[in-house]
XYZ file of C-alpha atoms in Angstrom:
130
model
C 7.733 -7.719 -2.690
C 7.723 -7.349 1.067
C 5.756 -9.615 3.372
C 3.077 -6.917 3.734
C -0.198 -7.858 2.057
C -0.557 -5.099 -0.530
C -4.119 -6.222 -1.288
C -5.138 -5.141 2.231
C -3.674 -1.691 1.585
C -5.439 -1.130 -1.678
C -8.693 -2.672 -0.377
C -8.658 -0.072 2.418
C -8.146 2.740 -0.109
C -10.926 1.458 -2.349
C -13.320 1.736 0.632
C -12.934 5.536 0.511
C -15.821 7.116 -1.449
C -14.688 8.278 -4.881
C -11.626 6.029 -5.153
C -11.972 4.224 -8.478
C -8.978 1.922 -8.153
C -5.727 1.630 -6.233
C -2.734 -0.600 -6.760
C 0.916 -1.018 -5.823
C 3.758 -0.856 -8.346
C 7.513 -1.178 -8.125
C 9.852 1.591 -9.264
C 10.498 -0.331 -12.465
C 6.785 -0.134 -13.315
C 5.659 -3.675 -12.551
C 2.362 -4.384 -10.794
C 2.703 -5.933 -7.342
C -0.879 -7.222 -7.506
C -3.890 -7.196 -9.771
C -5.536 -3.789 -10.198
C -9.255 -4.269 -9.467
C -11.464 -2.802 -12.162
C -8.675 -2.857 -14.742
C -7.657 -5.612 -17.104
C -3.994 -6.583 -17.062
C -3.644 -5.000 -20.537
C -4.954 -1.689 -19.146
C -3.108 -1.858 -15.802
C 0.396 -2.623 -17.111
C 0.834 0.627 -19.087
C -0.746 2.585 -16.229
C 1.778 1.086 -13.781
C 4.642 1.935 -16.137
C 3.342 5.509 -16.529
C 3.034 5.927 -12.749
C 6.622 4.765 -12.372
C 7.682 7.394 -14.916
C 5.709 10.123 -13.125
C 7.401 9.179 -9.873
C 10.854 9.227 -11.474
C 10.205 12.634 -13.059
C 8.989 14.039 -9.739
C 12.126 12.767 -8.000
C 14.308 14.462 -10.620
C 12.397 17.754 -10.317
C 12.843 17.735 -6.531
C 16.577 17.115 -6.909
C 16.872 19.956 -9.442
C 15.246 22.329 -6.965
C 17.633 21.293 -4.200
C 15.080 19.280 -2.250
C 15.236 15.747 -0.991
C 12.741 12.955 -1.601
C 9.381 13.719 -3.193
C 6.644 11.691 -1.598
C 3.488 12.433 -3.579
C 2.515 13.605 -7.051
C -1.059 14.417 -8.040
C -2.201 14.755 -11.609
C -5.584 15.849 -12.886
C -6.765 13.867 -15.887
C -9.152 15.840 -18.059
C -10.950 12.940 -19.683
C -14.303 14.676 -19.703
C -14.791 13.795 -16.057
C -11.665 15.384 -14.500
C -10.414 12.491 -12.406
C -7.283 12.610 -10.249
C -4.350 10.278 -9.987
C -2.135 10.201 -6.919
C 1.294 8.575 -7.131
C 2.607 8.101 -3.563
C 5.972 6.716 -2.470
C 5.130 3.879 -0.109
C 8.382 2.140 0.697
C 11.694 1.272 -0.803
C 11.249 1.056 -4.592
C 7.460 0.968 -4.142
C 4.634 3.324 -5.107
C 0.885 3.286 -4.488
C -1.260 4.549 -7.363
C -4.752 5.817 -6.552
C -7.239 6.828 -9.266
C -9.900 9.112 -7.822
C -13.187 10.488 -9.131
C -13.534 14.253 -9.426
C -16.318 14.042 -6.818
C -14.103 12.507 -4.125
C -13.069 14.427 -1.023
C -9.339 14.698 -1.707
C -8.688 15.504 1.956
C -10.103 12.150 3.041
C -8.292 10.299 0.258
C -4.964 11.978 1.097
C -5.358 11.435 4.848
C -6.198 7.754 4.368
C -3.280 7.239 1.993
C -0.803 9.050 4.233
C -2.007 7.116 7.284
C -1.445 3.809 5.522
C 2.036 4.804 4.383
C 2.991 6.118 7.852
C 1.772 2.979 9.646
C 3.616 0.656 7.316
C 6.873 2.574 7.346
C 9.621 0.607 5.670
C 7.666 -2.674 5.737
C 6.186 -2.009 2.303
C 8.858 -2.149 -0.328
C 10.457 -4.133 -3.061
C 14.094 -4.925 -3.370
C 15.915 -3.403 -6.277
C 15.887 -5.798 -9.193
C 19.197 -6.900 -10.616
C 19.764 -6.145 -14.274
């Protein structure tokens, strides 16, 4: 992981009304930190799924002739219609934000984009060797 404190990033996101949890994952689906409000058993598969969503979005953008996809939003119809945002945040790094259906998505998106823009390339993980 980079030298950037990812807990500060996700703490700032969790201050936004309606954000249920936020955490940072690497492209290979590993948590960079604990996911507040989620047990490790619940967070690990969620991190892996977010990594898969990000990879699928990247492939779809390439198929359409575009370049890098930066954000994917899914609506989870779990009886409460929550949202999940998967946002590229640096080299091999993604921020996952789980948002209540009552949240102001404009405020959530603006906060998330501001964090990513300010950090630039400082937030990232190196590619893991296999």
